Amino acid sequence: MSITVLLGAQWGDEGKGRITDALAADADVVARFNGGDNAGHSITIGTQVVKLHLIPSGIFRPEILNVVGNGVVFNPRNFLKEMAEVVAVGVTISPDNLKISEGAHVILPGHVALDVARESTSKGIGTTKRGIGFAYMDKAKREGIRAGMMHDPERFGDAVHAHTEDVNATLKRVGQPVLDADALAAEYVQAAEQLKPFLANTFAVMHRALAQNKRVLAEGAQAVLLDIDHGTYPYVTSSNATIGGVMTGLGVPPQAITRVVGVAKAFSTRVGAGPFVTELFEDMALRLRGTGANPWDEYGSTTGRPRRVGWLDSVALRYAVQLNGITELALTKLDILSGLPELKIATAYEVNAEQSNNFPQDSEVLARCQPVYETLPGWAEDVSGVRSYADLPKQAQAYVERIEALTGARVSLVSVGPEREQLIAR
Ligand code: IMP
């Protein structure tokens, strides 16, 4: 039994996609356990770029079985659209290489409309407007619609109709345009017909794979600091993006997990609102964010929003390591730091005239924390062509090793560019 878990160790967008892509080379099963189509990463296939939001990243390797677990919130409309895009670049998707959990809760246009409506008010937190929180709300209220209902398309259509009418009552009350319940019901009957063959008891699928000693990669979406329980609440997503989400979102036991890889960027970024202790502004922010001209510049892959950027925060990263039992870190985008005369790492927070390296549970306290920085020398060399750790400038090695010392986790992978070969294993 072996499950490798891949988690975003900061606020998302750490470059999980490319690390998943590398780890998938050694996997038989790739399974998503949390979140929905709020996640996003781009994969280059030949000259075409495909954005995956919901389909697990193993889909580009024909021998891999891809699983959408019960902890995911599943948007049938967007899934079908994404499937068509992936098929258009020559990838085969069938019930043989993709299974959707009957237990996953469904995201409907009503959930999206409610998310959009709330984001237009002062209660908005900068969501991706994908209806994520509203679908998980229905799940927690025990009023959700699960994917398994698509086995009976007519019944599913009726449920979509009823849900839409319910939502319309709310939309009317807040002065938002209503949805066409009849048209949606008809659309979702069709969607269910198409998706029915992919539905599976993914608990059984996962346990069969484990019994056969298959290598499973549990692919996290979002990240530790966006976790509903352990993140910077309320500026979080609505699922468990941390280690517990693997067990609940796939129905697998903790003993099966043998490796936990945390993906961290060599600096920090965040999209959406919420406290960000090491945030930078003006020139240094522009320098780290990039102009948007390059695909790797810091603009959201799902929403296109410019990301907030900052120095590496070892207080938050150490918290991520402790919380998830991260056995190794993959450090991405080290190349972006080339040419900076000096680099800062936050090693503690100061609040109420006291310093601590504990990550506060209360976001209001976090918002008042000031970073205590350690300054390290930068390096001038372009590292994007470096392929072995020993060939990195000494200052870059010192930066990596300082992160290890501060967080307590080994850095086993370092990326120095977006291409597959620009990944240095240590
Ligand atoms: P939601 O998940 O759409 O409800 O958004 C809640 C918060 O999580 C917002 O701050 C989003 O920007 C953030 N978020 C959700 N998914 C991602 C992601 O894949 N990368 C980065 N941030 C995300």
Coordinates of C-alpha atoms and ligand atoms in Angstrom, one line a residue, residues 11-13 38-40 115 125-129 132-133 222 226 236-237 271-273 305, ligand 1:
W11 CA -1.8 29.8 -0.5
G12 CA -2.1 27.8 -3.7
D13 CA -0.5 28.3 -7.1
N38 CA -11.6 26.3 -8.5
A39 CA -8.2 24.6 -8.9
G40 CA -6.3 25.3 -12.1
D115 CA -21.3 32.7 -5.2
I125 CA -13.8 37.2 0.2
G126 CA -12.4 37.1 -3.4
T127 CA -13.6 33.5 -4.3
T128 CA -13.1 32.0 -7.8
K129 CA -16.9 32.4 -8.3
I132 CA -17.5 26.0 -4.3
G133 CA -18.6 27.2 -0.9
Q222 CA -5.7 24.7 -3.2
L226 CA -6.7 28.0 2.3
V236 CA -10.2 30.2 2.8
T237 CA -11.8 27.7 0.5
V271 CA -5.0 35.5 -4.6
G272 CA -8.1 36.9 -2.9
A273 CA -8.4 38.7 0.3
R305 CA -6.3 38.0 -11.3
Ligands
IMP1 P1 -13.2 29.5 -3.5 O1 -12.4 28.2 -3.4 O2 -13.6 29.8 -5.0 O3 -14.4 29.5 -2.6 O4 -12.3 30.7 -3.1 C1 -11.9 30.9 -1.7 C2 -10.5 31.4 -1.6 O5 -9.6 30.4 -2.1 C3 -10.2 32.6 -2.5 O6 -9.3 33.4 -1.8 C4 -9.6 32.0 -3.7 O7 -8.8 33.0 -4.4 C5 -8.8 30.9 -3.1 N1 -8.6 29.8 -4.1 C6 -9.4 28.8 -4.5 N2 -8.8 28.0 -5.3 C7 -7.6 28.4 -5.5 C8 -6.4 27.9 -6.2 O8 -6.5 26.9 -6.9 N3 -5.3 28.7 -6.1 C9 -5.2 29.8 -5.4 N4 -6.2 30.3 -4.6 C10 -7.4 29.6 -4.7

